[in-house]
Amino acid sequence: MTRYILHRILQGIPLLFFISIILFVLMMNMGDPIATMGGRTATRPADRERLKRQLGLDKPIVVQYFYWLAGNDWTKIDLDGDGIGETYGERKGVLRGDFGYSLVNRGKPALAVIGERIPNTLILMVAAELVIILGSLLVGVYSALHQYSFTDHFITTLSFIGYSMPIFFIALLSMYIFAVLFKRWGLPYLPTVGMFDPQVGKTAGQVILHMILPVLSISVISLAAYSRYIRSTMLEVMNQDYIRTAKAKGLPRPQIVYIHALKNASLPIVTVIGLDLPLLLGGAVVTERIFAWPGMGRLFLDHVERGDLPVVMGILMLISVAVVVFQILTDIVYAWLDPRIRFG
Amino acid sequence: MGILNIMIAESTPNLFVDDLETPPLPLTTLAWKRFKRHRMAMLGGVFLILLVLYSFGGSLFVEEKYANFTNPPIRLNTPSWQHPFGTDTVGRDVLARTIYGGQISMIIGILAVIIETSLGILIGALAGYYGGTIDSLLMRFTEAMLNIPEIFLLIVMAKFFGNKIPNLTLLGRTFSGSVVVIIVIIGLTSWMYLARIVRAEFLSIKENDFILAAKATGTSNTEIIIRHILPNSIAPIIVSATLGIANAILSEAYISFLGLGVQPPTATWGNMLDGANNYIESAPWLWFFPGLLILLTVLSINFLGDGLRDAIDPHSRAI
Amino acid sequence: MTKQPLLDVKNLVTEFIIPEGIVYAVNGISFNVNPGETLAVVGESGCGKSVSMLSVMGLIPTPPGIIVDGEAIYGNKNLFKLAEEEMEQIRGKEIAMVFQDPMTSLNPVLTIGKQITEALICHFDITKNDARDRAISLLDMVGIPEARNRLDDYPHQFSGGMRQRVMIAMALACDPHLLIADEPTTALDVTIQAQIVELVLQLKRQKDMAVIWITHDLGVVAGIADRVNVMYAGYIVEEALVDDLYEDPRHPYTCGLLGSLPRVDHRRERKLCSIPGSPPSLLVKPVGCPFRPRCQYSKEICQFETPKLRETSRGHHVACWIDIQSGEQISGS
């Protein structure tokens, strides 16, 4: 088992290198970092040149990537353009945890800029995962056990609609219903903007209240997709020979469903859930934009607009690491659930 | 295996009959029979035809000039007889824009899928057929692309290709150059799943005896790929391409909604929604109609694709 | 002599409703099994032998399956009329079942200890530890070496033959009165088959339980059964004591089955029969004798009237219009 985990981690590392190379190449045309740094003040051509050299933008892309990865504090940088390096660089490189300084929030490490936003996105993700997993298990198992009933057909249709919903449409629609219409009808209505009401302050209750609609918007698509998937997986498992054996033993139905069937059905479900984190994170971008949620997704959009490469690249890499780590965790959970792998 | 074991396999109740009872039907007839059983798929097909008629037939009644005609004095008018879907923030008719926006959204969907499918087949086929280093390099690349959430990739690519392509004129109409950019980037960011499917198909098919026979008779690799393997893996490709259109339409909508997609005046269902969240309360018609049309189109295609999968590729499963 | 049978099934009809139509799987069969007796049910794949036993156990998947008619009297209860909870009390405890494929019939993600003890805990008021002890002695009994150490192993850690032993241990956990063995040796190697057959016979004698042994292999039947039912296309076409059946098969189908059995130890002069063609579609409600299209003796009557079981000698019944010894239609019909 330990060997298996090590093996998976070792597989993840080259993958992350691949990802970083792809992203780095794409970053090459993301706008003008010098202009972003200069802000509104018109920068003289000489200053531009100096900044360019300072940022290492005069070097070929391979060297730039290498500096990004491993830093340039071990080599002399040519700042005045005479071809001779005079001062050591200051960057430590991503491998040593240095993603560079944000160009927008000058002087602030990119990682710190991102770090402020991570918890906000994280609570959205965790809440959404919980809603998705618990909700889809409930719905999926129920409709599998009541196959072809009216409720089952109803749920199937509903999940097709949910699965086809663009997130922004879910968000806008739910805002309209639960905020606008509920307010109009004099019902208690939900807030739609930000993380808390500034007049009340950032209390847990406020954050939870403000989370409801964003979490709903992020969850609907996956909830719908997993419900269907769990339904079909459960149906398939319920038709297996070992379920018939369990019935032949005279076990009561709940024991058959929740121990014999669900434990087997959870294997493919775990895999699917593990693979879908990218989708969820993508959903967060749109959701955070609509609900003005101060998370990583919104930070990403804001800083992409302004060409803040270190922050953009930092977010993308952190997300990729999260995705890879989540997949490894999934594999471990899978192996832990499936004795054929655990003892294989 | 007793009958029961076969019949218990709920997902393929027809296997029993196919195997033992009915005289073999031509494959297409069989597929059509299975497809017809899917009421929702039939419904999806009908709806899709209506939506295509709406977008492309609608232009016979409304001119594009009218769809792009700004008239600030009547901005944000509520739906009325004159403007059934209301007017937008600069006084354009929303109904007319949904018609022309639908055309662009659907065209983007189809063209992006053509790119996606070509790339997916190319990469999957190369990896699956040749194996070895090519395979592991290509699959690493595929995996890397899959690990970056699609929206992030789309945003970065939209920035990468920028708005450097000038407006184009085609058939007497002017399109924003960004349409081309969007088509390309959607194609470039969505081929990965298909590549994996194609690779798996190739891996299993190339082990068959008829491929060995073809090799033995000196058939070239290209010919084996195109003539022998590809036709045998066409079913999952068709299904994936069908569902891919829905995803491409969604991708366009997302990226345009975020303001990085197709630029006005060219309308798409996606960019009609850009900024709509400022008007949730005051002008719900701004986002409701384009949003609903996207939902209906994607839903119809998904129903259709699901039925198609059951009809021609019954061994694979929906996720 | 009014010994009450342990299980008495009358006129069982089971059908499956699938999109293509109705599958007539079992078409009104009656059979019984006495305490301590071994009944073999023989027939080709798809003849309804498994379906009829699953019907009795209430294990037919519904939908698509339905038990259309019939009763199954066990003790003084009709199993088809019992509520699900009452049936759970009988399954596993009174009537147990062993299935064909030990590879798929054990739950891959639960230890075999768990799978054996759960039946005990479910049917008896017993502690977990006692159940474990009992499970160990059961595994011992079916010949699993080092049973104590293997209790926490998973099915994939056992070989096919060992898994079938585990299945048998599981089935016998609650000392059932009747064991239904659904082709328990079909999926196993030939050498292992003999061991499993021997094991079941030995345990049957030990526990004095009745066994219904479903098989398509007449060779196995000879060694274990007291009586034999031959099934074809959802009908019982012949029933007899095992010796009678081998000595004097009365149905052309049985004759064909015996004829296709390679034997070196038996009389050679017996007429060799063969069965041309393949079993009929179960999607069509049969008219006349179901075996008619493949039967070399068929007469006009076979086309229109389904033959009922008739007694030819004591305990020997056959459903055929023809007396195959003379080749003539039986009189008095």
PDB file of N, CA, C and O in Angstrom, chain A residues 53 66 85 88 108 110 166 169 213 238 246 249 282 285 290-291 303 315 332:
ATOM      1  N   ARG A  53      14.695  43.594 -18.517  1.00  0.00           N
ATOM      2  CA  ARG A  53      15.849  42.793 -18.136  1.00  0.00           C
ATOM      3  C   ARG A  53      15.722  42.293 -16.696  1.00  0.00           C
ATOM      4  O   ARG A  53      16.085  41.176 -16.370  1.00  0.00           O
ATOM      5  N   PHE A  66      13.365  28.322 -16.953  1.00  0.00           N
ATOM      6  CA  PHE A  66      14.298  27.796 -15.969  1.00  0.00           C
ATOM      7  C   PHE A  66      14.406  28.733 -14.760  1.00  0.00           C
ATOM      8  O   PHE A  66      14.425  28.289 -13.619  1.00  0.00           O
ATOM      9  N   GLY A  85      26.732  40.548 -16.877  1.00  0.00           N
ATOM     10  CA  GLY A  85      25.910  40.537 -15.665  1.00  0.00           C
ATOM     11  C   GLY A  85      26.633  41.196 -14.521  1.00  0.00           C
ATOM     12  O   GLY A  85      27.840  41.042 -14.372  1.00  0.00           O
ATOM     13  N   TYR A  88      23.470  39.679  -8.721  1.00  0.00           N
ATOM     14  CA  TYR A  88      22.760  38.405  -8.681  1.00  0.00           C
ATOM     15  C   TYR A  88      21.254  38.644  -8.746  1.00  0.00           C
ATOM     16  O   TYR A  88      20.758  39.676  -8.260  1.00  0.00           O
ATOM     17  N   LYS A 108       4.248  42.736  -3.290  1.00  0.00           N
ATOM     18  CA  LYS A 108       3.652  41.659  -2.522  1.00  0.00           C
ATOM     19  C   LYS A 108       3.908  40.342  -3.254  1.00  0.00           C
ATOM     20  O   LYS A 108       3.664  40.259  -4.463  1.00  0.00           O
ATOM     21  N   ALA A 110       3.433  36.939  -4.995  1.00  0.00           N
ATOM     22  CA  ALA A 110       2.239  36.404  -5.651  1.00  0.00           C
ATOM     23  C   ALA A 110       1.535  35.394  -4.750  1.00  0.00           C
ATOM     24  O   ALA A 110       0.310  35.367  -4.639  1.00  0.00           O
ATOM     25  N   PRO A 166     -26.163  25.775 -17.843  1.00  0.00           N
ATOM     26  CA  PRO A 166     -24.935  26.547 -17.649  1.00  0.00           C
ATOM     27  C   PRO A 166     -24.941  27.115 -16.226  1.00  0.00           C
ATOM     28  O   PRO A 166     -25.998  27.494 -15.725  1.00  0.00           O
ATOM     29  N   PHE A 169     -26.549  30.440 -15.686  1.00  0.00           N
ATOM     30  CA  PHE A 169     -28.005  30.459 -15.756  1.00  0.00           C
ATOM     31  C   PHE A 169     -28.608  29.994 -14.428  1.00  0.00           C
ATOM     32  O   PHE A 169     -29.572  30.565 -13.933  1.00  0.00           O
ATOM     33  N   LEU A 213     -26.399  30.369  -2.079  1.00  0.00           N
ATOM     34  CA  LEU A 213     -26.614  30.435  -3.525  1.00  0.00           C
ATOM     35  C   LEU A 213     -25.368  30.070  -4.338  1.00  0.00           C
ATOM     36  O   LEU A 213     -25.485  29.297  -5.291  1.00  0.00           O
ATOM     37  N   MET A 238     -26.775  -4.022  -8.116  1.00  0.00           N
ATOM     38  CA  MET A 238     -27.898  -4.776  -7.551  1.00  0.00           C
ATOM     39  C   MET A 238     -28.221  -6.015  -8.395  1.00  0.00           C
ATOM     40  O   MET A 238     -28.908  -6.919  -7.939  1.00  0.00           O
ATOM     41  N   ALA A 246     -26.537 -12.613  -1.296  1.00  0.00           N
ATOM     42  CA  ALA A 246     -26.913 -11.952  -0.046  1.00  0.00           C
ATOM     43  C   ALA A 246     -28.398 -12.115   0.216  1.00  0.00           C
ATOM     44  O   ALA A 246     -28.832 -12.387   1.346  1.00  0.00           O
ATOM     45  N   LYS A 249     -29.275 -15.485   1.436  1.00  0.00           N
ATOM     46  CA  LYS A 249     -28.960 -15.715   2.845  1.00  0.00           C
ATOM     47  C   LYS A 249     -30.072 -15.223   3.748  1.00  0.00           C
ATOM     48  O   LYS A 249     -30.032 -15.459   4.962  1.00  0.00           O
ATOM     49  N   GLY A 282     -13.495  25.081 -12.025  1.00  0.00           N
ATOM     50  CA  GLY A 282     -13.909  25.936 -13.134  1.00  0.00           C
ATOM     51  C   GLY A 282     -15.224  26.626 -12.811  1.00  0.00           C
ATOM     52  O   GLY A 282     -15.401  27.815 -13.078  1.00  0.00           O
ATOM     53  N   VAL A 285     -14.987  29.809 -10.825  1.00  0.00           N
ATOM     54  CA  VAL A 285     -14.638  31.069 -11.482  1.00  0.00           C
ATOM     55  C   VAL A 285     -15.908  31.853 -11.813  1.00  0.00           C
ATOM     56  O   VAL A 285     -16.049  33.024 -11.472  1.00  0.00           O
ATOM     57  N   ILE A 290     -20.126  36.000 -10.466  1.00  0.00           N
ATOM     58  CA  ILE A 290     -21.517  36.436 -10.381  1.00  0.00           C
ATOM     59  C   ILE A 290     -21.869  36.905  -8.969  1.00  0.00           C
ATOM     60  O   ILE A 290     -22.535  37.912  -8.781  1.00  0.00           O
ATOM     61  N   PHE A 291     -21.399  36.154  -7.963  1.00  0.00           N
ATOM     62  CA  PHE A 291     -21.803  36.475  -6.597  1.00  0.00           C
ATOM     63  C   PHE A 291     -20.793  37.377  -5.893  1.00  0.00           C
ATOM     64  O   PHE A 291     -20.880  37.561  -4.689  1.00  0.00           O
ATOM     65  N   HIS A 303      -6.831  39.377 -12.384  1.00  0.00           N
ATOM     66  CA  HIS A 303      -5.415  39.513 -12.690  1.00  0.00           C
ATOM     67  C   HIS A 303      -5.070  39.065 -14.097  1.00  0.00           C
ATOM     68  O   HIS A 303      -4.052  39.496 -14.633  1.00  0.00           O
ATOM     69  N   ILE A 315      -1.766  30.883  -9.504  1.00  0.00           N
ATOM     70  CA  ILE A 315      -3.085  30.278  -9.322  1.00  0.00           C
ATOM     71  C   ILE A 315      -3.199  29.001 -10.147  1.00  0.00           C
ATOM     72  O   ILE A 315      -3.641  27.952  -9.664  1.00  0.00           O
ATOM     73  N   ILE A 332      -5.998   6.529  -3.584  1.00  0.00           N
ATOM     74  CA  ILE A 332      -5.730   5.874  -2.306  1.00  0.00           C
ATOM     75  C   ILE A 332      -7.031   5.399  -1.668  1.00  0.00           C
ATOM     76  O   ILE A 332      -7.133   4.269  -1.189  1.00  0.00           O
TER      77      ILE A 332
END
